[in-house]
């Protein structure tokens, strides 16, 4: 973006990252502790409670994976994107506010799944809005600013929630009431910072003709047919499926894992707050680096770093190691998500952005059921959360390899385009 300032609409788009990141922060910090304490009180073992939370996350992501492509295709109709975005966002907000109501661990997981579906569903439309709010040249930095300000902005409601939870006795409220207030604060923050985008966003890219539900399914089939022909996009999505699954699993299960290996609640919450603070400048830095280096190379660096993070987590047993791990995650967490989002937005047809981002959500947020499911199953089978971490490390290896294959496919495409017209004509005549 250089010296050029962000436009008003770009800033308003970024604000939604600030809003929904507060929910992400809640999911990765307070919710696992709250749920595991609730499950323990019901006589459930630490390993099983981690597994049940993993399964709940998996269910929510599978639901979004099923809804995503159809909703994404429908959103490419003129004027459909914002209403669908608003509907899913409000489902997430209302369910988030209601999470303090259930008194049993199973009922809590049901409300949690609804909140996760609303949150993840809203991102299908939010991510596809990127093509409407900025240009190809600015996408990397605008996307990076979204994650960066999301991380630092989410600290505001989180710090308020943290004070309530950790100091509930001194304030004179019960721990349960503190949690209810934390859920409410997050929900209010989420919807409040979304209002500017709702008021000013306009859909610039859309299908010229209105599409029915049946036609939406047909168009979705066409998208998958196009993917078969476009190996670059297909290989990127396969790679993204693996490595981003590992990233999301680390985000959502780090607190549960830390609790299993004996890290104190207060230490974990403060360390994860540090992750947000570190992620802010690092996300912006990687956005600027994308002007000097190819996005593909930066994404590979991030995947490699996450593989090393997963290996380090295997010998996690003290608070200082958790703090070190939280810092490392902060360096690469925003970068890998922002660069992946903007890289994908640049290689797809803009007029089909919502459809393609619906597919993106299958391979991305919808794919995170794999990591959490593998972690849940392996934790129950081997009675230790570390078995699940090994599975996460393997996801990064698969993602790295397939991303390299995607790079080779892109080079082949560039070489094919460099063939001069005379050679192409000669090849056609020979055929």
Short mmCIF file of C-alpha atoms in Angstrom, two decimals:
data_model
loop_
_atom_site.label_atom_id
_atom_site.label_comp_id
_atom_site.label_asym_id
_atom_site.label_seq_id
_atom_site.Cartn_x
_atom_site.Cartn_y
_atom_site.Cartn_z
CA UNK A 1 0.00 0.00 0.00
CA UNK A 2 3.08 2.15 0.46
CA UNK A 3 2.39 5.76 1.43
CA UNK A 4 -1.17 5.54 0.13
CA UNK A 5 -3.71 5.71 2.93
CA UNK A 6 -6.49 3.20 3.35
CA UNK A 7 -9.85 4.26 1.96
CA UNK A 8 -12.89 4.68 4.19
CA UNK A 9 -14.42 1.44 2.88
CA UNK A 10 -11.17 -0.48 3.36
CA UNK A 11 -11.05 0.67 6.98
CA UNK A 12 -14.67 -0.37 7.52
CA UNK A 13 -13.94 -3.78 5.99
CA UNK A 14 -10.96 -4.14 8.34
CA UNK A 15 -13.22 -3.31 11.29
CA UNK A 16 -15.13 -6.57 10.86
CA UNK A 17 -11.89 -8.43 11.50
CA UNK A 18 -11.63 -6.37 14.70
CA UNK A 19 -15.13 -7.51 15.66
CA UNK A 20 -15.02 -11.22 14.83
CA UNK A 21 -11.48 -11.59 16.19
CA UNK A 22 -12.88 -10.94 19.65
CA UNK A 23 -14.93 -14.12 19.24
CA UNK A 24 -11.87 -16.01 17.96
CA UNK A 25 -9.97 -14.83 21.03
CA UNK A 26 -12.79 -16.07 23.25
CA UNK A 27 -12.82 -19.46 21.50
CA UNK A 28 -9.06 -19.92 21.85
CA UNK A 29 -8.74 -18.77 25.48
CA UNK A 30 -11.70 -18.53 27.85
CA UNK A 31 -14.11 -21.04 26.27
CA UNK A 32 -11.79 -24.11 26.51
CA UNK A 33 -11.06 -23.35 30.18
CA UNK A 34 -14.74 -22.71 30.93
CA UNK A 35 -15.84 -25.90 29.16
CA UNK A 36 -13.13 -28.12 30.66
CA UNK A 37 -14.00 -26.89 34.17
CA UNK A 38 -17.69 -27.58 33.45
CA UNK A 39 -16.86 -31.06 32.10
CA UNK A 40 -14.55 -31.87 35.02
CA UNK A 41 -17.33 -30.97 37.45
CA UNK A 42 -19.47 -33.56 35.63
CA UNK A 43 -16.84 -36.27 36.13
CA UNK A 44 -15.33 -36.22 32.62
CA UNK A 45 -11.58 -36.81 32.30
CA UNK A 46 -9.22 -34.16 30.91
CA UNK A 47 -8.47 -36.22 27.77
CA UNK A 48 -12.16 -36.85 27.06
CA UNK A 49 -13.16 -33.20 27.59
CA UNK A 50 -10.48 -32.14 25.10
CA UNK A 51 -11.80 -34.74 22.66
CA UNK A 52 -15.43 -33.60 23.08
CA UNK A 53 -14.47 -29.97 22.44
CA UNK A 54 -12.56 -31.11 19.35
CA UNK A 55 -15.62 -32.98 18.08
CA UNK A 56 -17.86 -29.92 18.62
CA UNK A 57 -15.50 -27.76 16.58
CA UNK A 58 -15.40 -30.47 13.90
CA UNK A 59 -19.22 -30.59 13.70
CA UNK A 60 -19.45 -26.81 13.29
CA UNK A 61 -16.88 -26.76 10.52
CA UNK A 62 -18.53 -29.66 8.67
CA UNK A 63 -21.84 -27.76 8.76
CA UNK A 64 -20.17 -24.65 7.34
CA UNK A 65 -18.43 -26.75 4.69
CA UNK A 66 -21.83 -28.05 3.57
CA UNK A 67 -23.52 -24.64 3.64
CA UNK A 68 -20.60 -22.62 2.30
CA UNK A 69 -20.60 -23.42 -1.43
CA UNK A 70 -24.37 -23.02 -1.88
CA UNK A 71 -24.48 -19.80 0.17
CA UNK A 72 -21.41 -18.50 -1.64
CA UNK A 73 -22.96 -19.14 -5.04
CA UNK A 74 -26.23 -17.48 -3.95
CA UNK A 75 -24.29 -14.43 -2.72
CA UNK A 76 -23.00 -13.76 -6.23
CA UNK A 77 -26.50 -12.58 -7.14
CA UNK A 78 -26.76 -8.79 -7.11
CA UNK A 79 -27.56 -7.49 -3.63
CA UNK A 80 -27.44 -10.90 -1.91
CA UNK A 81 -24.00 -10.76 -0.32
CA UNK A 82 -24.69 -8.23 2.44
CA UNK A 83 -28.01 -9.75 3.66
CA UNK A 84 -26.46 -13.23 3.87
CA UNK A 85 -23.40 -11.82 5.64
CA UNK A 86 -25.65 -10.00 8.11
CA UNK A 87 -27.76 -13.10 8.81
CA UNK A 88 -24.80 -15.34 9.65
CA UNK A 89 -23.10 -12.60 11.65
CA UNK A 90 -26.20 -12.09 13.81
CA UNK A 91 -26.57 -15.85 14.39
CA UNK A 92 -23.00 -15.84 15.69
CA UNK A 93 -23.51 -12.74 17.84
CA UNK A 94 -26.75 -13.97 19.47
CA UNK A 95 -25.34 -17.45 20.16
CA UNK A 96 -22.16 -15.91 21.59
CA UNK A 97 -24.20 -13.82 24.02
CA UNK A 98 -26.23 -16.91 24.98
CA UNK A 99 -23.27 -19.19 25.79
CA UNK A 100 -23.41 -18.30 29.46
CA UNK A 101 -26.96 -19.66 29.81
CA UNK A 102 -26.46 -23.49 29.56
CA UNK A 103 -25.73 -25.26 32.85
CA UNK A 104 -24.56 -28.59 31.40
CA UNK A 105 -21.51 -29.25 29.23
CA UNK A 106 -23.56 -30.83 26.42
CA UNK A 107 -26.02 -27.92 26.19
CA UNK A 108 -23.08 -25.52 26.18
CA UNK A 109 -21.50 -27.34 23.23
CA UNK A 110 -24.77 -27.08 21.27
CA UNK A 111 -24.86 -23.28 21.68
CA UNK A 112 -21.12 -23.12 20.96
CA UNK A 113 -21.59 -25.00 17.66
CA UNK A 114 -24.34 -22.55 16.61
CA UNK A 115 -22.06 -19.59 17.41
CA UNK A 116 -19.21 -21.15 15.43
CA UNK A 117 -21.46 -21.77 12.41
CA UNK A 118 -22.61 -18.14 12.47
CA UNK A 119 -19.05 -16.86 12.80
CA UNK A 120 -17.53 -19.09 10.10
CA UNK A 121 -20.50 -18.60 7.77
CA UNK A 122 -20.17 -14.82 7.92
CA UNK A 123 -16.54 -15.09 6.83
CA UNK A 124 -17.54 -16.70 3.51
CA UNK A 125 -19.15 -13.41 2.50
CA UNK A 126 -16.71 -11.17 4.35
CA UNK A 127 -13.66 -12.67 2.64
CA UNK A 128 -15.31 -12.36 -0.79
CA UNK A 129 -16.02 -8.67 -0.07
CA UNK A 130 -12.29 -8.05 -0.45
CA UNK A 131 -12.65 -7.87 -4.25
CA UNK A 132 -15.31 -5.14 -3.84
CA UNK A 133 -13.46 -2.93 -1.36
CA UNK A 134 -9.95 -2.79 -2.85
CA UNK A 135 -7.76 -3.51 -5.89
CA UNK A 136 -5.46 -6.43 -6.73
CA UNK A 137 -2.40 -4.31 -5.95
CA UNK A 138 -3.64 -3.47 -2.45
CA UNK A 139 -5.13 -6.84 -1.50
CA UNK A 140 -2.12 -8.26 0.36
CA UNK A 141 -1.78 -5.22 2.62
CA UNK A 142 -5.51 -4.62 3.15
CA UNK A 143 -5.97 -8.30 4.03
CA UNK A 144 -2.95 -8.14 6.36
CA UNK A 145 -4.30 -4.99 8.03
CA UNK A 146 -7.56 -6.85 8.63
CA UNK A 147 -5.85 -9.58 10.60
CA UNK A 148 -3.42 -7.15 12.26
CA UNK A 149 -6.08 -4.78 13.58
CA UNK A 150 -8.24 -7.77 14.38
CA UNK A 151 -5.58 -9.12 16.71
CA UNK A 152 -4.87 -5.87 18.51
CA UNK A 153 -8.50 -4.72 18.52
CA UNK A 154 -9.73 -7.98 20.02
CA UNK A 155 -7.52 -7.29 23.03
CA UNK A 156 -9.88 -4.51 24.17
CA UNK A 157 -12.92 -6.71 24.97
CA UNK A 158 -10.63 -9.59 25.94
CA UNK A 159 -8.80 -7.57 28.61
CA UNK A 160 -12.15 -6.49 30.03
CA UNK A 161 -13.33 -10.10 30.06
CA UNK A 162 -10.04 -11.27 31.55
CA UNK A 163 -10.31 -8.82 34.44
CA UNK A 164 -13.83 -10.05 35.19
CA UNK A 165 -12.83 -13.73 35.06
CA UNK A 166 -9.57 -13.51 37.01
CA UNK A 167 -10.80 -10.98 39.60
CA UNK A 168 -14.41 -12.10 40.02
CA UNK A 169 -13.93 -12.75 43.76
CA UNK A 170 -12.54 -9.27 44.39
CA UNK A 171 -15.22 -7.61 42.30
CA UNK A 172 -17.89 -9.51 44.21
CA UNK A 173 -19.44 -11.60 41.44
CA UNK A 174 -19.51 -15.34 40.88
CA UNK A 175 -17.25 -17.04 38.33
CA UNK A 176 -20.35 -18.06 36.34
CA UNK A 177 -21.58 -14.45 36.21
CA UNK A 178 -18.11 -13.29 35.13
CA UNK A 179 -18.22 -15.75 32.23
CA UNK A 180 -21.72 -14.61 31.22
CA UNK A 181 -20.53 -11.00 31.17
CA UNK A 182 -17.47 -11.99 29.12
CA UNK A 183 -19.69 -13.63 26.50
CA UNK A 184 -21.96 -10.57 26.45
CA UNK A 185 -19.09 -8.10 26.12
CA UNK A 186 -17.70 -10.05 23.17
CA UNK A 187 -21.08 -10.18 21.41
CA UNK A 188 -21.70 -6.44 21.83
CA UNK A 189 -18.20 -5.59 20.58
CA UNK A 190 -18.61 -7.90 17.58
CA UNK A 191 -21.85 -6.32 16.34
CA UNK A 192 -20.91 -2.72 17.24
CA UNK A 193 -17.77 -2.54 15.09
CA UNK A 194 -19.58 -4.25 12.19
CA UNK A 195 -22.17 -1.47 11.79
CA UNK A 196 -20.01 0.85 9.60
CA UNK A 197 -19.46 -1.93 7.05
CA UNK A 198 -23.17 -2.80 7.01
CA UNK A 199 -24.06 0.83 6.31
CA UNK A 200 -21.61 1.48 3.48
CA UNK A 201 -20.69 -1.76 1.70
CA UNK A 202 -21.89 -2.17 -1.89
CA UNK A 203 -21.47 -5.28 -4.02
CA UNK A 204 -19.62 -4.33 -7.22
CA UNK A 205 -19.01 -7.77 -8.68
CA UNK A 206 -21.98 -10.06 -9.22
CA UNK A 207 -23.65 -12.38 -11.71
CA UNK A 208 -25.55 -10.45 -14.39
CA UNK A 209 -28.65 -12.64 -14.15
CA UNK A 210 -30.51 -13.74 -11.03
CA UNK A 211 -29.83 -17.35 -10.15
CA UNK A 212 -32.30 -19.81 -8.58
CA UNK A 213 -31.37 -22.41 -5.96
CA UNK A 214 -31.25 -25.11 -8.65
CA UNK A 215 -29.07 -22.94 -10.87
CA UNK A 216 -26.89 -22.21 -7.84
CA UNK A 217 -26.17 -25.93 -7.48
CA UNK A 218 -25.42 -26.16 -11.22
CA UNK A 219 -23.07 -23.18 -10.98
CA UNK A 220 -21.36 -24.84 -8.05
CA UNK A 221 -20.81 -27.96 -10.15
CA UNK A 222 -19.37 -25.71 -12.85
CA UNK A 223 -16.95 -24.17 -10.34
CA UNK A 224 -15.59 -27.61 -9.47
CA UNK A 225 -15.31 -28.38 -13.20
CA UNK A 226 -13.35 -25.15 -13.64
CA UNK A 227 -11.08 -26.15 -10.77
CA UNK A 228 -10.19 -29.39 -12.55
CA UNK A 229 -9.00 -27.33 -15.50
CA UNK A 230 -7.27 -24.70 -13.36
CA UNK A 231 -4.59 -26.81 -11.66
CA UNK A 232 -2.98 -23.77 -10.01
CA UNK A 233 -6.10 -22.89 -8.03
CA UNK A 234 -6.92 -26.54 -7.31
CA UNK A 235 -3.45 -27.36 -5.97
CA UNK A 236 -3.45 -24.20 -3.88
CA UNK A 237 -6.78 -25.22 -2.32
CA UNK A 238 -5.48 -28.72 -1.54
CA UNK A 239 -2.38 -27.25 0.07
CA UNK A 240 -4.50 -24.70 1.94
CA UNK A 241 -6.73 -27.54 3.17
CA UNK A 242 -3.80 -29.12 5.00
CA UNK A 243 -1.77 -26.21 6.35
CA UNK A 244 -4.61 -23.91 7.40
CA UNK A 245 -6.26 -26.86 9.15
CA UNK A 246 -3.15 -27.12 11.29
CA UNK A 247 -3.23 -23.37 11.97
CA UNK A 248 -6.90 -23.36 13.03
CA UNK A 249 -6.43 -26.44 15.20
CA UNK A 250 -3.57 -24.73 17.05
CA UNK A 251 -5.68 -21.59 17.52
CA UNK A 252 -8.70 -23.47 18.84
CA UNK A 253 -7.02 -26.22 20.87
CA UNK A 254 -3.92 -24.52 22.33
CA UNK A 255 -5.59 -23.65 25.64
CA UNK A 256 -7.10 -27.12 26.06
CA UNK A 257 -3.69 -28.65 25.27
CA UNK A 258 -1.90 -26.31 27.68
CA UNK A 259 -4.33 -27.22 30.46
CA UNK A 260 -3.75 -30.93 29.78
CA UNK A 261 0.03 -30.58 30.18
CA UNK A 262 -0.33 -28.64 33.43
CA UNK A 263 -0.02 -24.96 32.46
CA UNK A 264 -1.94 -22.62 34.81
CA UNK A 265 -5.07 -20.82 33.58
CA UNK A 266 -3.80 -17.30 34.29
CA UNK A 267 -0.46 -17.98 32.63
CA UNK A 268 -2.14 -19.34 29.50
CA UNK A 269 -4.59 -16.45 29.18
CA UNK A 270 -1.85 -13.83 29.52
CA UNK A 271 0.40 -15.69 27.07
CA UNK A 272 -2.38 -15.79 24.49
CA UNK A 273 -2.94 -12.07 25.01
CA UNK A 274 0.74 -11.70 24.13
CA UNK A 275 0.05 -13.65 20.92
CA UNK A 276 -2.45 -10.98 19.85
CA UNK A 277 -0.05 -8.14 20.61
CA UNK A 278 2.81 -9.79 18.68
CA UNK A 279 0.51 -10.68 15.77
CA UNK A 280 -0.43 -7.03 15.18
CA UNK A 281 2.92 -5.66 13.93
CA UNK A 282 3.95 -8.97 12.36
CA UNK A 283 0.79 -9.15 10.22
CA UNK A 284 1.43 -5.62 8.92
CA UNK A 285 5.12 -6.45 8.37
CA UNK A 286 4.31 -9.47 6.22
CA UNK A 287 1.85 -7.36 4.23
CA UNK A 288 4.69 -4.93 3.45
CA UNK A 289 7.10 -7.79 2.69
CA UNK A 290 4.59 -9.00 0.08
CA UNK A 291 5.49 -5.89 -1.96
CA UNK A 292 9.13 -7.01 -2.13
CA UNK A 293 8.84 -10.78 -2.12
CA UNK A 294 6.44 -13.16 -3.82
CA UNK A 295 3.43 -14.12 -1.71
CA UNK A 296 4.11 -17.79 -2.49
CA UNK A 297 7.55 -17.67 -0.85
CA UNK A 298 6.23 -15.91 2.24
CA UNK A 299 3.45 -18.49 2.61
CA UNK A 300 6.03 -21.31 2.42
CA UNK A 301 8.08 -19.61 5.17
CA UNK A 302 4.97 -19.47 7.36
CA UNK A 303 4.12 -23.15 6.76
CA UNK A 304 7.68 -24.20 7.65
CA UNK A 305 7.58 -22.08 10.81
CA UNK A 306 4.31 -23.67 11.92
CA UNK A 307 5.79 -27.15 11.45
CA UNK A 308 8.61 -26.20 13.84
CA UNK A 309 6.07 -24.73 16.28
CA UNK A 310 4.17 -28.05 16.32
CA UNK A 311 7.40 -29.96 17.01
CA UNK A 312 8.27 -27.61 19.87
CA UNK A 313 4.80 -28.14 21.37
CA UNK A 314 5.56 -31.85 21.81
CA UNK A 315 7.94 -31.12 24.71
CA UNK A 316 5.79 -28.38 26.24
CA UNK A 317 5.71 -28.77 30.03
CA UNK A 318 6.43 -25.38 31.63
CA UNK A 319 4.87 -21.92 31.54
CA UNK A 320 7.89 -20.22 29.91
CA UNK A 321 7.75 -22.68 27.01
CA UNK A 322 4.07 -21.88 26.53
CA UNK A 323 4.91 -18.16 26.49
CA UNK A 324 7.67 -18.76 23.92
CA UNK A 325 5.29 -20.82 21.81
CA UNK A 326 2.60 -18.13 22.04
CA UNK A 327 5.11 -15.53 20.80
CA UNK A 328 6.15 -17.68 17.83
CA UNK A 329 2.52 -18.30 16.88
CA UNK A 330 1.90 -14.54 17.02
CA UNK A 331 4.66 -13.89 14.48
CA UNK A 332 3.13 -16.10 11.80
CA UNK A 333 -0.56 -16.49 12.68
CA UNK A 334 -1.90 -13.39 10.96
CA UNK A 335 0.58 -13.53 8.10
CA UNK A 336 -0.33 -17.01 6.89
CA UNK A 337 -4.08 -16.29 7.02
CA UNK A 338 -3.89 -12.84 5.41
CA UNK A 339 -1.49 -13.83 2.63
CA UNK A 340 -3.52 -16.95 1.82
CA UNK A 341 -6.75 -14.94 1.60
CA UNK A 342 -5.30 -12.21 -0.63
CA UNK A 343 -3.31 -14.66 -2.79
CA UNK A 344 -6.47 -16.64 -3.49
CA UNK A 345 -8.48 -13.48 -4.23
CA UNK A 346 -5.92 -12.56 -6.90
CA UNK A 347 -6.01 -15.88 -8.76
CA UNK A 348 -9.80 -16.33 -9.03
CA UNK A 349 -12.41 -14.66 -11.30
CA UNK A 350 -13.74 -11.56 -9.48
CA UNK A 351 -17.29 -11.89 -10.81
CA UNK A 352 -17.44 -15.34 -9.16
CA UNK A 353 -15.70 -14.31 -5.96
CA UNK A 354 -18.44 -15.46 -3.56
CA UNK A 355 -18.74 -18.84 -5.28
CA UNK A 356 -15.00 -19.35 -5.19
CA UNK A 357 -14.77 -18.19 -1.59
CA UNK A 358 -17.53 -20.65 -0.74
CA UNK A 359 -15.21 -23.36 -2.07
CA UNK A 360 -12.31 -21.65 -0.25
CA UNK A 361 -14.28 -22.07 2.95
CA UNK A 362 -14.69 -25.80 2.31
CA UNK A 363 -10.95 -26.22 1.99
CA UNK A 364 -10.23 -23.70 4.75
CA UNK A 365 -12.50 -23.18 7.73
CA UNK A 366 -14.63 -26.13 6.69
CA UNK A 367 -11.52 -28.30 6.58
CA UNK A 368 -10.56 -27.62 10.18
CA UNK A 369 -12.73 -30.55 11.21
CA UNK A 370 -9.83 -32.81 10.14
CA UNK A 371 -7.24 -31.46 12.58
CA UNK A 372 -9.62 -31.23 15.52
CA UNK A 373 -11.09 -34.65 14.71
CA UNK A 374 -7.64 -36.23 14.44
CA UNK A 375 -6.63 -34.58 17.70
CA UNK A 376 -9.77 -35.80 19.44
CA UNK A 377 -9.44 -39.40 18.21
CA UNK A 378 -5.69 -39.68 18.83
CA UNK A 379 -6.04 -38.10 22.30
CA UNK A 380 -8.65 -40.69 23.28
CA UNK A 381 -6.72 -43.59 21.73
CA UNK A 382 -3.34 -42.77 23.30
CA UNK A 383 -4.66 -40.96 26.41
CA UNK A 384 -2.42 -37.94 25.76
CA UNK A 385 -2.94 -34.71 23.83
CA UNK A 386 0.62 -34.92 22.48
CA UNK A 387 -0.48 -37.66 20.07
CA UNK A 388 -2.78 -35.08 18.48
CA UNK A 389 0.07 -32.61 18.07
CA UNK A 390 1.97 -35.17 15.95
CA UNK A 391 -1.01 -35.30 13.60
CA UNK A 392 -1.03 -31.50 13.35
CA UNK A 393 2.68 -31.46 12.42
CA UNK A 394 1.95 -33.95 9.62
CA UNK A 395 -0.66 -31.56 8.19
CA UNK A 396 1.99 -28.87 7.74
CA UNK A 397 4.26 -31.30 5.89
CA UNK A 398 1.46 -32.20 3.48
CA UNK A 399 0.58 -28.53 3.01
CA UNK A 400 4.19 -27.58 2.26
CA UNK A 401 4.64 -30.32 -0.34
CA UNK A 402 1.39 -29.59 -2.20
CA UNK A 403 2.08 -25.84 -2.16
CA UNK A 404 5.43 -26.49 -3.85
CA UNK A 405 3.57 -28.52 -6.50
CA UNK A 406 1.21 -25.57 -6.98
CA UNK A 407 4.23 -23.33 -7.59
CA UNK A 408 5.55 -25.67 -10.27
CA UNK A 409 2.14 -25.72 -11.94
CA UNK A 410 2.15 -21.91 -12.02
CA UNK A 411 5.59 -21.93 -13.68
CA UNK A 412 4.35 -24.37 -16.32
CA UNK A 413 1.40 -22.08 -16.99
CA UNK A 414 3.67 -19.07 -17.38
CA UNK A 415 5.93 -20.99 -19.77
CA UNK A 416 2.92 -22.06 -21.84
CA UNK A 417 1.75 -18.45 -22.12
CA UNK A 418 5.22 -17.38 -23.27
CA UNK A 419 4.97 -19.51 -26.42
CA UNK A 420 4.77 -17.03 -29.30
CA UNK A 421 1.71 -16.88 -31.59
CA UNK A 422 3.61 -18.36 -34.54
CA UNK A 423 4.52 -21.44 -32.49
CA UNK A 424 0.93 -21.78 -31.28
CA UNK A 425 -0.36 -21.58 -34.86
CA UNK A 426 2.17 -24.18 -36.02
CA UNK A 427 1.16 -26.51 -33.16
CA UNK A 428 -2.51 -26.11 -34.12
CA UNK A 429 -1.80 -26.89 -37.77
CA UNK A 430 0.18 -29.99 -36.82
CA UNK A 431 -2.80 -31.21 -34.81
#
